[in-house]
Short mmCIF file of C-alpha atoms in Angstrom, two decimals:
data_model
loop_
_atom_site.label_atom_id
_atom_site.label_comp_id
_atom_site.label_asym_id
_atom_site.label_seq_id
_atom_site.Cartn_x
_atom_site.Cartn_y
_atom_site.Cartn_z
CA UNK A 1 76.99 201.07 -45.30
CA UNK A 2 79.95 203.37 -44.68
CA UNK A 3 83.61 201.84 -45.21
CA UNK A 4 86.50 203.75 -44.19
CA UNK A 5 89.78 203.49 -46.19
CA UNK A 6 93.33 204.98 -46.36
CA UNK A 7 97.00 204.34 -47.78
CA UNK A 8 99.74 202.79 -46.03
CA UNK A 9 100.93 205.95 -44.23
CA UNK A 10 97.37 207.14 -43.52
CA UNK A 11 98.10 210.68 -45.52
CA UNK A 12 94.97 209.89 -47.65
CA UNK A 13 92.20 208.90 -45.61
CA UNK A 14 88.51 208.78 -47.05
CA UNK A 15 84.94 207.28 -46.48
CA UNK A 16 82.82 205.99 -49.15
CA UNK A 17 79.17 204.72 -48.98
CA UNK A 18 77.78 201.42 -49.91
CA UNK A 19 74.19 200.67 -50.12
CA UNK A 20 74.94 197.13 -49.60
CA UNK A 21 77.97 195.32 -48.30
CA UNK A 22 80.71 194.61 -50.95
CA UNK A 23 81.19 191.34 -52.16
CA UNK A 24 82.38 191.42 -55.88
CA UNK A 25 85.03 192.91 -56.57
CA UNK A 26 86.93 193.27 -60.22
CA UNK A 27 90.54 191.65 -60.53
CA UNK A 28 91.38 194.42 -63.38
CA UNK A 29 94.09 192.83 -65.66
CA UNK A 30 95.16 196.48 -67.39
CA UNK A 31 98.66 196.88 -67.34
CA UNK A 32 98.38 199.15 -64.68
CA UNK A 33 96.26 196.92 -62.26
CA UNK A 34 98.21 193.87 -63.02
CA UNK A 35 101.63 195.55 -61.71
CA UNK A 36 99.67 196.79 -58.30
CA UNK A 37 97.56 194.11 -57.53
CA UNK A 38 94.39 196.15 -57.39
CA UNK A 39 91.13 194.63 -56.54
CA UNK A 40 88.18 197.44 -57.85
CA UNK A 41 84.59 198.21 -56.48
CA UNK A 42 82.95 200.85 -57.98
CA UNK A 43 80.87 203.80 -56.49
CA UNK A 44 79.38 207.02 -57.70
CA UNK A 45 81.63 209.95 -56.91
CA UNK A 46 79.23 211.50 -54.35
CA UNK A 47 79.37 208.79 -52.18
CA UNK A 48 83.04 209.31 -51.83
CA UNK A 49 84.36 211.87 -49.45
CA UNK A 50 88.35 212.64 -49.01
CA UNK A 51 89.16 213.29 -45.39
CA UNK A 52 92.35 214.49 -45.72
CA UNK A 53 94.29 216.99 -47.75
CA UNK A 54 94.13 216.70 -51.15
CA UNK A 55 97.50 218.30 -51.76
CA UNK A 56 98.86 214.76 -50.51
CA UNK A 57 96.99 213.06 -53.26
CA UNK A 58 99.24 212.56 -56.80
CA UNK A 59 97.61 211.27 -59.99
CA UNK A 60 99.08 209.37 -62.75
CA UNK A 61 97.26 208.77 -66.21
CA UNK A 62 98.18 206.79 -69.23
CA UNK A 63 96.73 205.53 -72.50
CA UNK A 64 93.60 207.27 -73.17
CA UNK A 65 94.06 209.80 -70.10
CA UNK A 66 90.47 209.24 -69.21
CA UNK A 67 91.00 207.88 -65.70
CA UNK A 68 92.69 209.39 -62.71
CA UNK A 69 94.94 207.02 -60.63
CA UNK A 70 95.64 208.53 -57.42
CA UNK A 71 98.03 207.53 -55.36
CA UNK A 72 100.12 208.53 -52.02
CA UNK A 73 103.03 211.00 -52.61
CA UNK A 74 104.68 209.58 -49.14
CA UNK A 75 104.02 205.91 -49.29
CA UNK A 76 103.23 205.37 -53.01
CA UNK A 77 99.78 203.35 -52.25
CA UNK A 78 97.41 203.98 -54.78
CA UNK A 79 93.51 203.70 -53.03
CA UNK A 80 91.47 204.70 -55.49
CA UNK A 81 91.06 206.14 -59.11
CA UNK A 82 88.32 208.34 -60.78
CA UNK A 83 86.82 208.66 -64.20
CA UNK A 84 83.49 209.38 -65.91
CA UNK A 85 81.30 206.67 -66.93
CA UNK A 86 80.95 207.36 -70.85
CA UNK A 87 77.32 205.56 -70.55
CA UNK A 88 75.79 207.70 -68.04
CA UNK A 89 77.98 210.71 -68.28
CA UNK A 90 78.22 210.13 -64.26
CA UNK A 91 81.58 210.74 -62.42
CA UNK A 92 82.56 207.34 -60.72
CA UNK A 93 85.33 206.24 -58.37
CA UNK A 94 87.09 202.88 -58.37
CA UNK A 95 88.12 201.98 -54.60
CA UNK A 96 90.83 199.49 -54.02
CA UNK A 97 89.15 197.27 -51.32
CA UNK A 98 92.91 196.66 -50.27
CA UNK A 99 92.71 199.51 -48.79
CA UNK A 100 89.62 198.86 -46.82
CA UNK A 101 90.77 197.40 -43.51
CA UNK A 102 86.95 196.63 -42.68
CA UNK A 103 86.72 194.42 -45.70
CA UNK A 104 87.57 190.37 -45.29
CA UNK A 105 89.35 189.71 -48.85
CA UNK A 106 88.85 185.93 -48.51
CA UNK A 107 85.16 186.31 -48.66
CA UNK A 108 85.14 188.12 -52.10
CA UNK A 109 84.53 187.08 -55.77
CA UNK A 110 86.98 188.60 -58.03
CA UNK A 111 86.29 188.86 -61.62
CA UNK A 112 88.75 189.60 -64.02
CA UNK A 113 88.00 191.97 -66.83
CA UNK A 114 87.31 188.98 -69.02
CA UNK A 115 84.52 187.52 -66.90
CA UNK A 116 83.12 191.05 -66.69
CA UNK A 117 83.12 191.41 -70.27
CA UNK A 118 81.44 188.24 -70.73
CA UNK A 119 78.60 188.95 -67.98
CA UNK A 120 78.30 192.41 -70.04
CA UNK A 121 77.67 190.96 -73.24
CA UNK A 122 75.80 187.47 -72.55
CA UNK A 123 73.21 188.77 -70.08
CA UNK A 124 72.01 191.37 -72.51
CA UNK A 125 72.25 189.13 -75.41
CA UNK A 126 69.82 186.64 -73.58
CA UNK A 127 67.53 189.51 -72.54
CA UNK A 128 67.53 190.62 -75.90
CA UNK A 129 66.22 187.22 -77.42
CA UNK A 130 63.76 186.73 -74.38
CA UNK A 131 62.29 190.10 -75.43
CA UNK A 132 62.42 189.03 -79.24
CA UNK A 133 60.22 186.31 -78.59
CA UNK A 134 57.89 188.10 -76.39
CA UNK A 135 57.42 190.50 -79.08
CA UNK A 136 56.53 187.84 -81.42
CA UNK A 137 53.76 186.98 -79.61
CA UNK A 138 52.02 190.71 -79.22
CA UNK A 139 49.12 191.57 -81.68
CA UNK A 140 49.28 193.97 -84.72
CA UNK A 141 47.65 196.39 -82.65
CA UNK A 142 50.05 196.93 -80.14
CA UNK A 143 52.75 197.64 -82.85
CA UNK A 144 50.80 200.09 -83.91
CA UNK A 145 50.12 201.75 -80.66
CA UNK A 146 54.15 202.14 -80.27
CA UNK A 147 54.27 203.43 -83.56
CA UNK A 148 52.16 206.01 -82.48
CA UNK A 149 54.38 206.90 -79.49
CA UNK A 150 57.06 207.99 -82.11
CA UNK A 151 60.65 207.09 -82.30
CA UNK A 152 62.49 207.95 -78.85
CA UNK A 153 65.89 207.46 -77.34
CA UNK A 154 66.55 203.92 -75.77
CA UNK A 155 67.32 204.18 -72.06
CA UNK A 156 71.07 204.67 -71.55
CA UNK A 157 71.87 205.81 -74.96
CA UNK A 158 72.22 209.54 -76.08
CA UNK A 159 70.39 209.84 -79.61
CA UNK A 160 69.25 213.16 -80.74
CA UNK A 161 66.52 212.73 -83.22
CA UNK A 162 65.71 215.17 -85.84
CA UNK A 163 62.42 214.95 -88.39
CA UNK A 164 61.97 216.36 -92.07
CA UNK A 165 58.47 216.32 -93.12
CA UNK A 166 56.98 217.47 -96.44
CA UNK A 167 53.36 218.28 -96.37
CA UNK A 168 50.96 218.99 -99.26
CA UNK A 169 48.21 220.64 -98.76
CA UNK A 170 45.35 223.03 -100.71
CA UNK A 171 46.42 226.68 -101.15
CA UNK A 172 43.77 227.59 -99.01
CA UNK A 173 44.73 225.38 -96.41
CA UNK A 174 48.51 226.58 -95.84
CA UNK A 175 48.27 229.51 -94.00
CA UNK A 176 45.55 228.50 -91.48
CA UNK A 177 47.46 225.41 -90.87
CA UNK A 178 50.77 226.74 -90.07
CA UNK A 179 49.22 229.14 -87.31
CA UNK A 180 47.35 225.83 -86.20
CA UNK A 181 50.81 223.84 -85.65
CA UNK A 182 52.47 226.68 -84.23
CA UNK A 183 49.65 227.35 -81.91
CA UNK A 184 49.41 223.68 -80.61
CA UNK A 185 53.10 223.62 -80.07
CA UNK A 186 53.07 226.92 -78.13
CA UNK A 187 50.07 225.59 -75.85
CA UNK A 188 51.72 222.32 -75.14
CA UNK A 189 49.06 220.49 -77.03
CA UNK A 190 50.92 217.41 -77.43
CA UNK A 191 53.65 217.77 -74.51
CA UNK A 192 56.48 219.98 -73.90
CA UNK A 193 57.38 221.73 -76.99
CA UNK A 194 58.92 225.18 -78.21
CA UNK A 195 58.60 227.05 -81.47
CA UNK A 196 61.90 227.82 -83.30
CA UNK A 197 60.82 229.02 -86.75
CA UNK A 198 57.86 229.92 -88.49
CA UNK A 199 57.93 231.14 -92.32
CA UNK A 200 55.17 231.67 -94.54
CA UNK A 201 55.15 232.60 -98.39
CA UNK A 202 51.63 233.89 -100.06
CA UNK A 203 50.87 234.55 -103.66
CA UNK A 204 49.45 231.94 -105.85
CA UNK A 205 51.82 229.20 -104.82
CA UNK A 206 51.71 229.72 -101.06
CA UNK A 207 54.26 227.70 -98.76
CA UNK A 208 55.57 227.74 -95.44
CA UNK A 209 57.58 226.13 -92.92
CA UNK A 210 57.44 225.20 -89.13
CA UNK A 211 60.40 224.27 -87.17
CA UNK A 212 59.63 223.04 -83.27
CA UNK A 213 61.65 221.11 -80.69
CA UNK A 214 58.84 218.95 -78.81
CA UNK A 215 58.98 215.82 -76.25
CA UNK A 216 59.29 212.43 -78.20
CA UNK A 217 55.78 211.50 -76.90
CA UNK A 218 54.24 214.41 -79.02
CA UNK A 219 56.10 214.11 -82.44
CA UNK A 220 53.65 211.77 -84.24
CA UNK A 221 50.78 213.71 -83.29
CA UNK A 222 52.24 217.04 -84.08
CA UNK A 223 53.22 215.52 -87.73
CA UNK A 224 49.29 213.94 -87.68
CA UNK A 225 47.95 217.48 -87.33
CA UNK A 226 50.21 218.87 -89.88
CA UNK A 227 49.35 216.46 -92.26
CA UNK A 228 45.62 216.45 -91.77
CA UNK A 229 43.49 216.34 -94.65
CA UNK A 230 46.64 216.59 -97.00
CA UNK A 231 49.33 214.19 -98.32
CA UNK A 232 52.51 213.62 -96.17
CA UNK A 233 55.08 213.73 -99.28
CA UNK A 234 57.75 212.72 -97.81
CA UNK A 235 59.82 212.00 -94.46
CA UNK A 236 63.14 211.76 -93.20
CA UNK A 237 64.28 210.86 -89.43
CA UNK A 238 67.75 210.72 -88.49
CA UNK A 239 69.66 210.57 -85.34
CA UNK A 240 73.04 211.59 -84.05
CA UNK A 241 74.90 209.61 -80.99
CA UNK A 242 75.92 212.43 -78.87
CA UNK A 243 77.36 209.69 -76.27
CA UNK A 244 80.76 210.82 -76.94
CA UNK A 245 80.04 214.53 -76.69
CA UNK A 246 78.34 213.61 -73.56
CA UNK A 247 81.27 211.77 -71.73
CA UNK A 248 83.77 214.38 -73.13
CA UNK A 249 81.66 217.20 -71.35
CA UNK A 250 81.10 215.29 -68.57
CA UNK A 251 84.83 214.44 -68.16
CA UNK A 252 86.06 218.16 -68.81
CA UNK A 253 83.79 219.31 -65.74
CA UNK A 254 84.70 217.06 -63.63
CA UNK A 255 88.37 217.50 -64.21
CA UNK A 256 87.93 221.50 -63.88
CA UNK A 257 86.07 221.11 -60.67
CA UNK A 258 89.04 218.70 -59.13
CA UNK A 259 91.40 221.18 -60.32
CA UNK A 260 89.42 223.81 -58.64
CA UNK A 261 89.07 222.11 -55.53
CA UNK A 262 92.93 221.31 -55.64
CA UNK A 263 93.73 225.14 -56.10
CA UNK A 264 91.33 226.37 -53.25
CA UNK A 265 93.38 224.23 -50.94
CA UNK A 266 96.85 225.81 -52.12
CA UNK A 267 95.16 229.19 -51.59
CA UNK A 268 94.50 228.81 -48.03
CA UNK A 269 98.15 227.86 -47.54
CA UNK A 270 100.14 230.74 -45.47
CA UNK A 271 103.13 230.31 -47.07
CA UNK A 272 102.57 231.04 -50.97
CA UNK A 273 104.25 234.18 -52.54
CA UNK A 274 102.54 237.19 -54.02
CA UNK A 275 103.11 235.83 -57.40
CA UNK A 276 102.19 232.01 -56.64
CA UNK A 277 98.83 233.50 -55.37
CA UNK A 278 98.21 236.14 -58.29
CA UNK A 279 98.63 233.03 -60.72
CA UNK A 280 96.34 230.56 -58.63
CA UNK A 281 93.65 233.41 -59.00
CA UNK A 282 93.99 233.71 -62.36
CA UNK A 283 93.84 229.94 -63.04
CA UNK A 284 90.79 229.94 -61.11
CA UNK A 285 89.10 232.50 -63.03
CA UNK A 286 89.76 230.40 -66.03
CA UNK A 287 88.35 227.32 -64.55
CA UNK A 288 85.30 228.91 -63.36
CA UNK A 289 84.48 229.99 -66.96
CA UNK A 290 85.33 226.61 -68.21
CA UNK A 291 82.94 224.63 -65.66
CA UNK A 292 80.42 227.45 -66.58
CA UNK A 293 80.59 226.57 -70.63
CA UNK A 294 80.89 222.71 -69.80
CA UNK A 295 77.36 223.35 -67.66
CA UNK A 296 75.83 225.04 -70.79
CA UNK A 297 77.25 222.73 -73.23
CA UNK A 298 75.80 219.63 -70.95
CA UNK A 299 72.54 221.30 -70.94
CA UNK A 300 72.39 221.85 -74.25
CA UNK A 301 73.02 218.37 -75.10
CA UNK A 302 70.65 217.24 -72.45
CA UNK A 303 68.03 219.30 -74.57
CA UNK A 304 68.70 217.69 -77.54
CA UNK A 305 68.18 213.89 -76.19
CA UNK A 306 65.36 214.88 -74.23
CA UNK A 307 63.54 216.70 -76.96
CA UNK A 308 63.32 216.02 -80.91
CA UNK A 309 63.72 218.66 -83.71
CA UNK A 310 61.11 218.47 -86.04
CA UNK A 311 60.94 220.56 -89.40
CA UNK A 312 57.45 220.87 -91.39
CA UNK A 313 57.66 221.84 -94.84
CA UNK A 314 54.05 223.13 -96.30
CA UNK A 315 53.32 223.12 -100.07
CA UNK A 316 50.53 223.42 -102.60
CA UNK A 317 49.72 220.08 -104.40
CA UNK A 318 50.89 219.31 -107.69
CA UNK A 319 47.56 219.99 -109.46
CA UNK A 320 47.27 223.30 -108.18
CA UNK A 321 50.81 223.90 -109.11
CA UNK A 322 50.18 222.98 -112.61
CA UNK A 323 47.32 225.20 -113.10
CA UNK A 324 48.96 227.94 -111.32
CA UNK A 325 51.75 227.85 -113.72
CA UNK A 326 49.31 227.48 -116.97
CA UNK A 327 47.49 230.66 -115.75
CA UNK A 328 50.58 232.73 -114.90
CA UNK A 329 51.84 231.72 -118.60
CA UNK A 330 48.34 232.95 -119.75
CA UNK A 331 48.52 236.26 -117.60
CA UNK A 332 52.02 236.86 -118.86
CA UNK A 333 51.32 236.46 -122.44
CA UNK A 334 50.42 239.85 -123.18
CA UNK A 335 53.27 241.24 -121.53
CA UNK A 336 55.71 238.63 -123.73
CA UNK A 337 54.25 239.78 -126.65
CA UNK A 338 54.49 243.46 -126.23
CA UNK A 339 57.84 243.18 -124.69
CA UNK A 340 59.13 241.11 -127.80
CA UNK A 341 57.87 243.90 -130.36
CA UNK A 342 59.18 246.41 -128.30
CA UNK A 343 62.48 244.53 -128.80
CA UNK A 344 61.98 244.36 -132.76
CA UNK A 345 61.21 248.03 -132.88
CA UNK A 346 64.64 248.94 -131.11
CA UNK A 347 66.31 246.63 -132.96
CA UNK A 348 65.07 247.85 -136.23
CA UNK A 349 65.59 251.52 -135.40
CA UNK A 350 69.37 250.26 -133.97
CA UNK A 351 70.14 248.76 -137.29
CA UNK A 352 68.39 251.18 -139.88
CA UNK A 353 71.71 253.57 -139.86
CA UNK A 354 73.63 250.76 -140.21
CA UNK A 355 71.84 249.40 -143.35
CA UNK A 356 72.02 252.95 -144.95
CA UNK A 357 75.86 253.21 -144.26
CA UNK A 358 75.98 249.61 -145.99
CA UNK A 359 73.79 250.50 -148.80
CA UNK A 360 75.97 253.62 -149.73
CA UNK A 361 79.31 251.95 -149.40
CA UNK A 362 78.02 249.06 -151.59
CA UNK A 363 76.79 251.85 -154.03
CA UNK A 364 80.23 253.09 -154.20
CA UNK A 365 82.22 250.04 -154.66
CA UNK A 366 79.79 249.29 -157.77
CA UNK A 367 80.39 252.45 -159.09
CA UNK A 368 84.37 251.97 -158.75
CA UNK A 369 84.04 248.73 -160.29
CA UNK A 370 82.08 249.61 -163.45
CA UNK A 371 84.55 252.62 -163.80
CA UNK A 372 87.75 250.21 -163.68
CA UNK A 373 86.11 247.88 -166.44
CA UNK A 374 85.23 250.83 -168.44
CA UNK A 375 88.96 251.60 -168.57
CA UNK A 376 90.10 248.22 -169.51
CA UNK A 377 91.34 247.84 -173.14
CA UNK A 378 88.67 245.98 -175.31
CA UNK A 379 89.26 242.07 -175.50
CA UNK A 380 90.63 241.09 -179.18
#
């Protein structure tokens, strides 16, 4: 269903699409809406279409500056506002239904902000209670199956998971296992996967590391392959909440795109001076670069949310390390002995001249002392 709206003087006119007729609106009690008496209805930004010149739209922000409150430059009517939903990261528009002539205000159910929060908090709480009761009746087998699916970001959340795994294997198994894990990732054996790093160290104590980014459903299977026939020594899983970063990036992009559209409308005017036109062109280039960077940041954030980073460290077993250290010590004993003997020979060679000089000096001192004693008169 399409609604048509406008400000009082008509310089701002717009249309907005609704899947169902508007019935519930919000009587917002913020400091702004209390003063202007807005009744708000929310819709995706893509459902909104401005039909007049954006130059007639003035914008006001306050407090956190996250919402663009638009009003007419001529009559002052505030028909709509724009912002980014912090939960979904999608641009939204808040329509003041008092500016929609098709709407019969008498038939509306207006909720205050307090009632909205009550509904937002109580309903999910009831759903959680029901879900908890249902989970208590599930079997242990179902719980095990859920564990095999791995940890995934809950719907609507923006969590970036990272896993660190320590695997102990026999020395002969490490190199083939590293190749096997990397190959499984490259072939997407357990789902979408990308190999980021492969390190392999040989010798008597071989070790290695494989770092991949994989879809959540394949995490447990890949870790299981890495530890097959060995021992999972340690595992650490952590998550970073990217909700604020996603919201900030979306808000930045939306603001830049809106400014870009506004400057384009100014650029089409015929009364612009050359210096103004050059300034607008320069700013448009800056905005386009900013939009491109915001798009890249959003893609990287989405990648971190949709896939998980798994780092697998491979090492030999403790018994092999002990045997290897003993064998290494025995093999090095000969060289250690020869090095010690060589050191003693060098030390003796270095100290021999010093010893001879000290011996001569001691003989001279002793001779002088004896001569002095002879010159002394005998005691009576």
